[in-house]
Coordinates of N, CA, C and O and ligand atoms in Angstrom, one line a residue:
X1 N 0.8 -1.2 0.0 CA 0.0 0.0 0.0 C 0.9 1.3 0.0 O 1.8 1.3 0.8
X2 N 0.5 2.2 -0.9 CA 1.3 3.4 -0.9 C 0.6 4.5 -0.1 O -0.4 5.1 -0.5
X3 N 1.1 4.6 1.1 CA 0.4 5.5 2.1 C 0.9 7.0 1.9 O 2.0 7.3 2.2
X4 N 0.0 7.8 1.4 CA 0.3 9.2 1.2 C -0.3 10.0 2.4 O -1.4 9.9 2.8
X5 N 0.6 10.9 2.9 CA 0.1 11.9 3.9 C 0.5 13.3 3.6 O 1.4 13.5 2.8
X6 N -0.3 14.2 4.1 CA -0.1 15.7 3.8 C 0.3 16.4 5.1 O -0.3 16.2 6.2
X7 N 1.4 17.1 5.1 CA 1.9 17.9 6.2 C 1.6 19.4 5.9 O 2.4 20.0 5.2
X8 N 0.5 19.9 6.3 CA 0.2 21.3 5.9 C 0.7 22.3 7.0 O 0.8 22.0 8.1
X9 N 1.0 23.5 6.5 CA 1.5 24.5 7.4 C 1.8 25.8 6.7 O 1.7 25.9 5.5
X10 N 2.1 26.8 7.5 CA 2.5 28.1 6.9 C 3.9 28.1 6.5 O 4.3 28.7 5.5
X11 N 4.8 27.5 7.3 CA 6.2 27.3 6.9 C 6.8 28.7 6.5 O 7.4 28.8 5.5
X12 N 6.7 29.7 7.4 CA 7.1 31.1 7.1 C 8.2 31.5 8.0 O 8.0 32.4 8.9
X13 N 9.4 31.0 7.9 CA 9.9 30.0 7.0 C 10.0 28.6 7.7 O 9.8 28.5 8.9
X14 N 10.4 27.6 6.9 CA 10.6 26.3 7.4 C 11.8 26.3 8.4 O 12.8 27.0 8.2
X15 N 11.6 25.7 9.6 CA 12.6 25.6 10.7 C 13.1 24.2 10.8 O 12.6 23.3 10.2
X16 N 14.1 24.0 11.6 CA 14.7 22.7 11.9 C 13.6 21.8 12.6 O 13.7 20.6 12.6
X17 N 12.7 22.5 13.3 CA 11.6 21.7 14.0 C 10.7 21.1 13.0 O 10.3 19.9 13.1
X18 N 10.3 21.9 11.9 CA 9.5 21.3 10.8 C 10.2 20.2 10.1 O 9.7 19.2 9.8
X19 N 11.5 20.4 9.9 CA 12.3 19.5 9.1 C 12.4 18.1 9.9 O 12.3 17.1 9.2
X20 N 12.5 18.2 11.2 CA 12.5 17.0 12.0 C 11.2 16.2 11.8 O 11.2 15.0 11.7
X21 N 10.1 16.9 11.8 CA 8.8 16.2 11.6 C 8.7 15.6 10.2 O 8.2 14.5 10.1
X22 N 9.2 16.3 9.2 CA 9.1 15.8 7.8 C 10.0 14.5 7.7 O 9.5 13.5 7.2
X23 N 11.2 14.5 8.3 CA 12.0 13.4 8.2 C 11.4 12.2 8.9 O 11.4 11.0 8.5
X24 N 10.8 12.4 10.1 CA 10.2 11.3 10.9 C 9.0 10.8 10.2 O 8.8 9.6 10.2
X25 N 8.2 11.7 9.6 CA 7.0 11.2 8.9 C 7.4 10.4 7.7 O 6.7 9.4 7.4
X26 N 8.5 10.8 7.0 CA 9.0 10.0 5.8 C 9.5 8.6 6.2 O 9.6 7.8 5.3
X27 N 9.8 8.4 7.5 CA 10.2 7.1 7.9 C 9.0 6.2 8.1 O 9.1 4.9 8.1
X28 N 7.9 6.8 8.3 CA 6.7 6.0 8.6 C 5.8 5.8 7.4 O 5.1 4.7 7.2
X29 N 5.7 6.8 6.5 CA 4.8 6.8 5.4 C 5.6 6.8 4.1 O 6.7 7.4 4.0
X30 N 5.0 6.2 3.0 CA 5.7 6.1 1.7 C 5.9 7.5 1.1 O 6.9 7.8 0.5
X31 N 4.8 8.3 1.2 CA 4.9 9.6 0.5 C 4.4 10.7 1.5 O 3.3 10.6 2.1
X32 N 5.3 11.7 1.7 CA 4.9 12.9 2.5 C 4.8 14.1 1.6 O 5.8 14.5 1.0
X33 N 3.6 14.7 1.5 CA 3.5 15.9 0.7 C 3.5 17.1 1.7 O 2.6 17.2 2.6
X34 N 4.5 17.9 1.7 CA 4.5 19.1 2.6 C 3.8 20.2 1.8 O 4.3 20.5 0.7
X35 N 2.7 20.7 2.3 CA 1.9 21.6 1.6 C 1.8 23.0 2.3 O 1.3 23.0 3.4
X36 N 2.2 24.0 1.6 CA 2.1 25.4 2.2 C 0.7 25.9 1.9 O 0.3 25.8 0.8
X37 N 0.1 26.3 3.0 CA -1.3 26.9 2.7 C -1.3 28.4 2.8 O -0.5 29.0 3.6
X38 N -2.2 28.9 2.1 CA -2.4 30.4 2.1 C -3.5 30.6 3.2 O -4.6 30.2 3.1
X39 N -3.0 31.3 4.3 CA -3.9 31.6 5.4 C -4.2 33.1 5.3 O -3.4 33.9 5.6
X40 N -5.5 33.4 4.9 CA -5.8 34.9 4.7 C -5.7 35.7 6.0 O -5.6 36.9 6.0
X41 N -5.7 35.0 7.2 CA -5.6 35.6 8.5 C -4.2 36.1 8.8 O -4.0 37.0 9.6
X42 N -3.2 35.5 8.1 CA -1.8 35.8 8.4 C -1.2 36.6 7.3 O -1.4 36.3 6.1
X43 N -0.3 37.5 7.7 CA 0.5 38.3 6.7 C 1.9 37.7 6.7 O 2.7 38.0 7.6
X44 N 2.2 36.8 5.8 CA 3.5 36.1 5.8 C 4.7 37.0 5.5 O 4.5 38.0 4.7
X45 N 5.9 36.7 6.0 CA 7.1 37.4 5.6 C 7.5 37.0 4.2 O 7.9 37.8 3.4
X46 N 7.5 35.7 4.0 CA 7.9 35.1 2.7 C 6.6 34.8 1.9 O 5.6 34.3 2.4
X47 N 6.8 35.1 0.6 CA 5.7 34.8 -0.4 C 5.5 33.3 -0.5 O 6.4 32.5 -0.1
X48 N 4.4 32.9 -1.0 CA 4.1 31.4 -1.2 C 5.3 30.8 -2.0 O 5.8 29.7 -1.6
X49 N 5.7 31.5 -3.1 CA 6.8 30.9 -3.9 C 8.1 30.8 -3.1 O 8.8 29.8 -3.3
X50 N 8.4 31.8 -2.3 CA 9.6 31.7 -1.5 C 9.6 30.6 -0.5 O 10.6 29.9 -0.3
X51 N 8.4 30.4 0.1 CA 8.3 29.4 1.1 C 8.4 28.0 0.5 O 9.0 27.1 1.0
X52 N 7.8 27.8 -0.7 CA 7.9 26.5 -1.4 C 9.3 26.3 -1.8 O 9.9 25.2 -1.6
X53 N 10.0 27.3 -2.3 CA 11.4 27.2 -2.8 C 12.3 26.8 -1.6 O 13.1 25.9 -1.8
X54 N 12.1 27.4 -0.5 CA 13.0 27.1 0.7 C 12.7 25.6 1.2 O 13.7 24.9 1.5
X55 N 11.5 25.2 1.2 CA 11.1 23.9 1.6 C 11.8 22.9 0.6 O 12.3 21.8 1.0
X56 N 11.8 23.2 -0.7 CA 12.4 22.3 -1.7 C 13.9 22.2 -1.4 O 14.4 21.1 -1.5
X57 N 14.5 23.3 -1.1 CA 15.9 23.2 -0.8 C 16.3 22.4 0.4 O 17.2 21.6 0.3
X58 N 15.5 22.6 1.5 CA 15.9 21.9 2.7 C 15.5 20.4 2.7 O 16.0 19.6 3.5
X59 N 14.6 20.0 1.8 CA 14.2 18.6 1.7 C 14.8 17.9 0.6 O 14.5 16.7 0.3
X60 N 15.7 18.6 -0.1 CA 16.4 18.0 -1.3 C 17.1 16.6 -0.9 O 17.7 16.6 0.2
X61 N 16.8 15.6 -1.6 CA 17.5 14.3 -1.3 C 16.7 13.4 -0.3 O 17.1 12.3 0.0
X62 N 15.6 14.0 0.2 CA 14.8 13.1 1.2 C 13.8 12.3 0.3 O 13.0 12.8 -0.4
X63 N 14.0 11.0 0.5 CA 13.1 10.1 -0.3 C 11.6 10.2 0.1 O 11.3 10.2 1.3
X64 N 10.8 10.2 -0.9 CA 9.3 10.2 -0.6 C 8.7 11.5 -0.2 O 7.6 11.6 0.2
X65 N 9.6 12.6 -0.2 CA 9.1 13.9 0.3 C 8.9 14.8 -0.9 O 9.8 15.0 -1.8
X66 N 7.7 15.4 -1.1 CA 7.5 16.4 -2.1 C 6.9 17.7 -1.5 O 6.3 17.6 -0.5
X67 N 7.0 18.8 -2.3 CA 6.5 20.1 -1.8 C 5.4 20.6 -2.7 O 5.5 20.4 -3.9
X68 N 4.4 21.1 -2.1 CA 3.3 21.7 -2.9 C 2.6 22.8 -2.1 O 3.1 23.2 -1.0
X69 N 1.6 23.4 -2.7 CA 0.9 24.5 -2.0 C -0.6 24.4 -2.3 O -0.9 23.8 -3.3
X70 N -1.4 25.0 -1.5 CA -2.8 25.0 -1.8 C -3.5 26.2 -1.2 O -3.0 26.8 -0.2
X71 N -4.7 26.5 -1.7 CA -5.6 27.4 -1.0 C -6.9 26.7 -0.7 O -7.2 25.7 -1.3
X72 N -7.7 27.3 0.2 CA -9.0 26.6 0.5 C -8.9 25.6 1.6 O -7.9 25.7 2.4
X73 N -9.8 24.7 1.7 CA -9.9 23.8 2.9 C -8.8 22.7 2.8 O -8.6 22.1 1.7
X74 N -8.1 22.5 3.9 CA -7.1 21.5 3.9 C -7.7 20.1 3.5 O -7.1 19.4 2.8
X75 N -8.9 19.8 4.1 CA -9.5 18.5 3.8 C -9.7 18.3 2.3 O -9.5 17.2 1.8
X76 N -10.1 19.3 1.6 CA -10.3 19.2 0.2 C -9.0 18.9 -0.6 O -9.0 18.1 -1.5
X77 N -8.0 19.6 -0.1 CA -6.7 19.4 -0.7 C -6.2 17.9 -0.4 O -5.7 17.2 -1.3
X78 N -6.4 17.5 0.8 CA -6.0 16.1 1.2 C -6.7 15.1 0.3 O -6.0 14.1 -0.2
X79 N -8.0 15.2 0.1 CA -8.7 14.3 -0.7 C -8.2 14.3 -2.1 O -8.1 13.3 -2.8
X80 N -7.9 15.5 -2.6 CA -7.5 15.7 -4.0 C -6.2 15.0 -4.3 O -5.9 14.5 -5.4
X81 N -5.4 14.8 -3.2 CA -4.1 14.1 -3.4 C -4.2 12.7 -3.0 O -3.2 12.0 -2.9
X82 N -5.4 12.2 -2.7 CA -5.7 10.8 -2.3 C -4.8 10.4 -1.0 O -4.3 9.3 -1.0
X83 N -4.7 11.4 -0.1 CA -3.9 11.1 1.1 C -4.8 10.5 2.2 O -6.0 10.7 2.2
X84 N -4.2 9.7 3.1 CA -5.0 9.1 4.1 C -5.0 9.8 5.4 O -5.8 9.6 6.3
X85 N -4.0 10.8 5.6 CA -3.9 11.5 6.8 C -3.3 12.8 6.7 O -2.5 13.1 5.8
X86 N -3.5 13.7 7.7 CA -2.9 15.0 7.9 C -1.9 14.8 9.0 O -2.2 14.3 10.1
X87 N -0.7 15.3 8.8 CA 0.4 15.3 9.8 C 0.5 16.6 10.4 O 0.5 17.6 9.7
X88 N 0.6 16.7 11.8 CA 0.8 17.9 12.5 C 1.8 17.7 13.6 O 2.0 16.5 14.0
X89 N 2.5 18.7 14.0 CA 3.5 18.6 15.1 C 2.9 19.2 16.4 O 2.1 20.1 16.3
X90 N 3.3 18.6 17.5 CA 2.9 19.2 18.8 C 4.1 19.5 19.6 O 5.0 18.7 19.8
X91 N 4.1 20.8 20.1 CA 5.2 21.2 20.9 C 4.9 21.3 22.4 O 5.6 20.8 23.2
X92 N 3.8 21.9 22.7 CA 3.5 22.1 24.1 C 2.0 22.0 24.3 O 1.2 21.9 23.3
X93 N 1.5 22.1 25.5 CA 0.1 22.0 25.8 C -0.6 23.2 25.0 O -1.7 23.0 24.5
X94 N 0.1 24.3 24.9 CA -0.5 25.4 24.2 C -0.9 25.1 22.7 O -1.8 25.7 22.2
X95 N -0.2 24.2 22.1 CA -0.5 23.8 20.8 C -1.8 22.9 20.7 O -2.5 22.9 19.7
X96 N -2.1 22.3 21.9 CA -3.1 21.2 21.9 C -4.5 21.7 21.5 O -5.2 21.1 20.7
X97 N -4.9 22.8 22.1 CA -6.3 23.2 22.0 C -6.6 23.5 20.5 O -7.6 23.0 20.0
X98 N -5.8 24.3 19.9 CA -6.0 24.6 18.5 C -6.0 23.4 17.6 O -6.8 23.2 16.7
X99 N -5.0 22.5 17.8 CA -4.8 21.3 17.0 C -6.0 20.4 17.2 O -6.5 19.7 16.3
X100 N -6.5 20.3 18.5 CA -7.6 19.4 18.8 C -8.8 19.9 18.1 O -9.6 19.1 17.5
X101 N -9.0 21.2 18.1 CA -10.2 21.8 17.4 C -10.1 21.5 15.9 O -11.1 21.1 15.3
X102 N -9.0 21.7 15.3 CA -8.8 21.5 13.9 C -9.0 20.1 13.5 O -9.7 19.7 12.5
X103 N -8.4 19.2 14.3 CA -8.5 17.7 14.0 C -10.0 17.3 14.1 O -10.4 16.5 13.2
X104 N -10.7 17.8 15.1 CA -12.1 17.4 15.3 C -12.9 17.9 14.1 O -13.8 17.2 13.6
X105 N -12.6 19.2 13.7 CA -13.4 19.8 12.6 C -13.2 19.0 11.3 O -14.1 18.6 10.6
X106 N -11.9 18.6 11.1 CA -11.6 17.9 9.8 C -12.2 16.5 9.9 O -12.7 16.0 8.8
X107 N -12.3 15.9 11.0 CA -12.9 14.6 11.2 C -14.4 14.7 10.9 O -15.0 13.8 10.3
X108 N -15.0 15.8 11.3 CA -16.4 16.1 11.1 C -16.7 16.3 9.5 O -17.7 15.8 9.0
X109 N -15.7 17.0 8.9 CA -15.9 17.3 7.5 C -15.7 16.0 6.6 O -16.3 15.8 5.6
X110 N -14.7 15.2 7.1 CA -14.5 13.9 6.4 C -14.0 12.9 7.3 O -12.8 12.9 7.8
X111 N -14.9 11.9 7.7 CA -14.6 10.9 8.7 C -13.4 9.9 8.3 O -12.9 9.2 9.1
X112 N -13.1 9.9 7.0 CA -12.1 8.9 6.5 C -10.6 9.4 6.8 O -9.7 8.6 6.8
X113 N -10.4 10.7 6.9 CA -9.1 11.3 7.0 C -8.7 11.4 8.4 O -9.4 12.1 9.2
X114 N -7.6 10.8 8.8 CA -7.1 10.9 10.2 C -6.1 12.1 10.3 O -5.5 12.5 9.3
X115 N -6.0 12.6 11.5 CA -4.9 13.6 11.8 C -4.0 12.9 12.7 O -4.4 12.3 13.7
X116 N -2.7 12.8 12.3 CA -1.7 12.1 13.1 C -0.6 13.1 13.6 O -0.1 14.0 12.8
X117 N -0.4 13.1 14.9 CA 0.5 14.0 15.5 C 1.9 13.4 15.8 O 2.0 12.3 16.3
X118 N 2.9 14.2 15.6 CA 4.3 13.8 16.0 C 4.7 14.8 17.1 O 4.6 16.0 16.9
X119 N 5.2 14.2 18.2 CA 5.7 15.0 19.3 C 7.0 15.7 18.8 O 7.8 15.0 18.2
X120 N 7.2 16.9 19.2 CA 8.4 17.6 18.9 C 9.6 16.8 19.5 O 9.4 16.3 20.6
X121 N 10.7 16.9 18.9 CA 12.0 16.5 19.5 C 12.2 17.6 20.6 O 12.1 18.8 20.3
X122 N 12.5 17.2 21.8 CA 12.6 18.2 22.9 C 13.5 19.3 22.6 O 13.3 20.4 23.0
X123 N 14.5 19.0 21.7 CA 15.4 20.1 21.4 C 14.8 21.2 20.5 O 15.4 22.3 20.4
X124 N 13.7 20.9 20.0 CA 13.0 21.9 19.1 C 11.7 22.4 19.8 O 10.9 23.1 19.1
X125 N 11.5 22.1 21.0 CA 10.2 22.3 21.7 C 9.9 23.8 21.7 O 8.7 24.2 21.7
X126 N 10.9 24.7 21.8 CA 10.7 26.1 21.9 C 10.7 26.8 20.5 O 10.5 28.0 20.4
X127 N 10.9 26.0 19.5 CA 11.2 26.6 18.2 C 9.9 26.8 17.3 O 9.1 25.9 17.1
X128 N 9.8 28.0 16.8 CA 8.7 28.3 15.9 C 9.2 29.3 14.8 O 10.2 29.9 15.0
X129 N 8.5 29.4 13.7 CA 8.9 30.4 12.7 C 8.9 31.8 13.3 O 9.8 32.6 12.9
X130 N 8.0 32.1 14.2 CA 7.9 33.5 14.7 C 9.2 33.8 15.6 O 9.7 34.9 15.5
X131 N 9.6 32.8 16.4 CA 10.8 33.0 17.2 C 12.0 33.3 16.3 O 12.8 34.2 16.5
X132 N 12.1 32.5 15.2 CA 13.2 32.6 14.3 C 13.2 34.0 13.7 O 14.3 34.7 13.6
X133 N 12.0 34.5 13.3 CA 11.9 35.8 12.7 C 12.3 36.9 13.7 O 13.0 37.9 13.3
X134 N 11.9 36.7 14.9 CA 12.2 37.7 15.9 C 13.7 37.9 16.1 O 14.3 39.0 16.2
X135 N 14.4 36.7 16.2 CA 15.8 36.7 16.5 C 16.5 37.2 15.2 O 17.5 38.1 15.3
X136 N 16.1 36.8 14.1 CA 16.8 37.1 12.8 C 16.7 38.6 12.5 O 17.7 39.2 12.0
X137 N 15.6 39.2 12.8 CA 15.5 40.7 12.5 C 16.4 41.6 13.2 O 16.7 42.7 12.8
X138 N 16.9 41.1 14.4 CA 17.8 41.9 15.2 C 19.3 41.3 15.0 O 20.1 41.6 15.8
X139 N 19.4 40.5 14.0 CA 20.8 40.0 13.7 C 21.3 38.9 14.7 O 22.5 38.7 14.7
X140 N 20.4 38.3 15.4 CA 20.8 37.2 16.4 C 21.2 36.0 15.7 O 21.0 35.8 14.5
X141 N 21.8 35.0 16.4 CA 22.3 33.8 15.9 C 21.2 32.7 15.7 O 20.7 32.2 16.7
X142 N 21.0 32.4 14.4 CA 19.9 31.4 14.2 C 20.5 30.1 13.6 O 19.7 29.3 13.0
X143 N 21.8 30.0 13.7 CA 22.5 28.8 13.2 C 21.9 27.5 13.5 O 21.7 26.7 12.6
X144 N 21.5 27.3 14.7 CA 21.0 26.0 15.2 C 19.5 25.8 14.9 O 18.9 24.7 15.0
X145 N 18.8 26.9 14.4 CA 17.4 26.9 14.3 C 16.9 26.6 12.9 O 15.8 26.1 12.7
X146 N 17.6 27.0 11.9 CA 17.2 26.8 10.5 C 18.4 26.4 9.6 O 19.5 26.5 10.1
X147 N 18.1 25.9 8.4 CA 19.1 25.5 7.5 C 19.8 26.8 6.9 O 19.3 27.9 7.0
X148 N 21.0 26.5 6.3 CA 21.8 27.6 5.8 C 21.0 28.5 4.8 O 21.1 29.7 4.8
X149 N 20.2 27.8 3.9 CA 19.5 28.6 2.9 C 18.4 29.5 3.5 O 18.2 30.6 3.0
X150 N 17.8 29.0 4.5 CA 16.8 29.8 5.2 C 17.4 30.9 6.0 O 16.9 32.1 5.9
X151 N 18.6 30.7 6.6 CA 19.3 31.7 7.3 C 19.6 32.8 6.3 O 19.4 34.0 6.6
X152 N 20.2 32.4 5.1 CA 20.5 33.4 4.1 C 19.3 34.2 3.6 O 19.4 35.5 3.5
X153 N 18.2 33.5 3.4 CA 17.0 34.2 3.0 C 16.5 35.2 4.0 O 16.0 36.3 3.7
X154 N 16.6 34.8 5.3 CA 16.2 35.7 6.4 C 17.1 37.0 6.5 O 16.6 38.1 6.6
X155 N 18.4 36.7 6.3 CA 19.3 37.9 6.4 C 19.1 38.8 5.3 O 19.1 40.0 5.4
X156 N 18.7 38.3 4.1 CA 18.4 39.1 3.0 C 17.2 40.0 3.2 O 17.1 41.2 2.9
X157 N 16.1 39.3 3.7 CA 14.9 40.0 3.9 C 15.0 41.2 4.9 O 14.5 42.2 4.7
X158 N 15.8 40.9 6.0 CA 16.0 41.9 7.0 C 17.2 42.8 6.8 O 17.4 43.7 7.6
X159 N 17.9 42.5 5.8 CA 19.1 43.3 5.5 C 20.1 43.3 6.6 O 20.8 44.3 6.9
X160 N 20.3 42.1 7.3 CA 21.3 42.0 8.3 C 22.2 40.9 8.0 O 22.1 40.1 7.1
X161 N 23.2 40.7 8.9 CA 24.2 39.6 8.7 C 25.2 40.0 7.7 O 26.2 39.7 7.4
Ligands
ADP201 P1 0.5 26.7 11.1 O1 0.3 28.1 10.7 O2 -0.3 25.7 10.5 O3 0.6 26.5 12.6 P2 3.3 26.3 11.1 O4 4.3 26.4 10.0 O5 3.6 27.3 12.2 O6 1.9 26.4 10.5 O7 3.4 24.8 11.7 C1 3.0 23.7 11.0 C2 2.9 22.5 11.9 O8 4.2 22.2 12.4 C3 2.0 22.7 13.1 O9 1.4 21.5 13.4 C4 3.0 23.0 14.2 O10 2.6 22.7 15.5 C5 4.2 22.2 13.8 N1 5.5 22.7 14.3 C6 6.0 23.9 14.2 N2 7.2 24.0 14.8 C7 7.4 22.8 15.4 C8 8.5 22.3 16.2 N3 9.5 23.0 16.6 N4 8.4 21.0 16.6 C9 7.3 20.2 16.2 N5 6.3 20.7 15.5 C10 6.3 21.9 15.0

């Protein structure tokens, strides 16, 4: 069975925490589609194209991993790709409420699609795209938090480094 899963997110930009989830999901499932979604509520730092490009760079050489983007309902996108599950990451209790709500809603919209959670590696428990942007804009050291290409892209955006 070729088990396809979708890992949706803003990825603004992709961090080492996201990458860890992608690699671990790829060990469990045959195909992992990392899908950047357009969230009209959020004003991203990186355009959709830039976020997709950075994800492609950091996942280069990972077997079974592909990058895509979508607009609209996650569940519709997941069905269109014939995926069996949505992958999400959990860092802290604070993630739980929103994720529980979203997983329950998606289950209500389509009972066949599961949401599967991967616990963060404790070394990335504090890591988010927002934290990375905060540190990067003041020229702080983000070496351990993101890949080199993401670091370079952030430095360019903020005109630092
Ligand atoms: P969203 O806007 O959907 O929250 P994000 O790009 O912030 O998009 O996150 C996508 C998914 O990755 C979410 O499920 C989030 O909890 C998870 N995630 C983000 N950072 C980490 C991390 N450091 N460790 C584990 N999971 C993470």
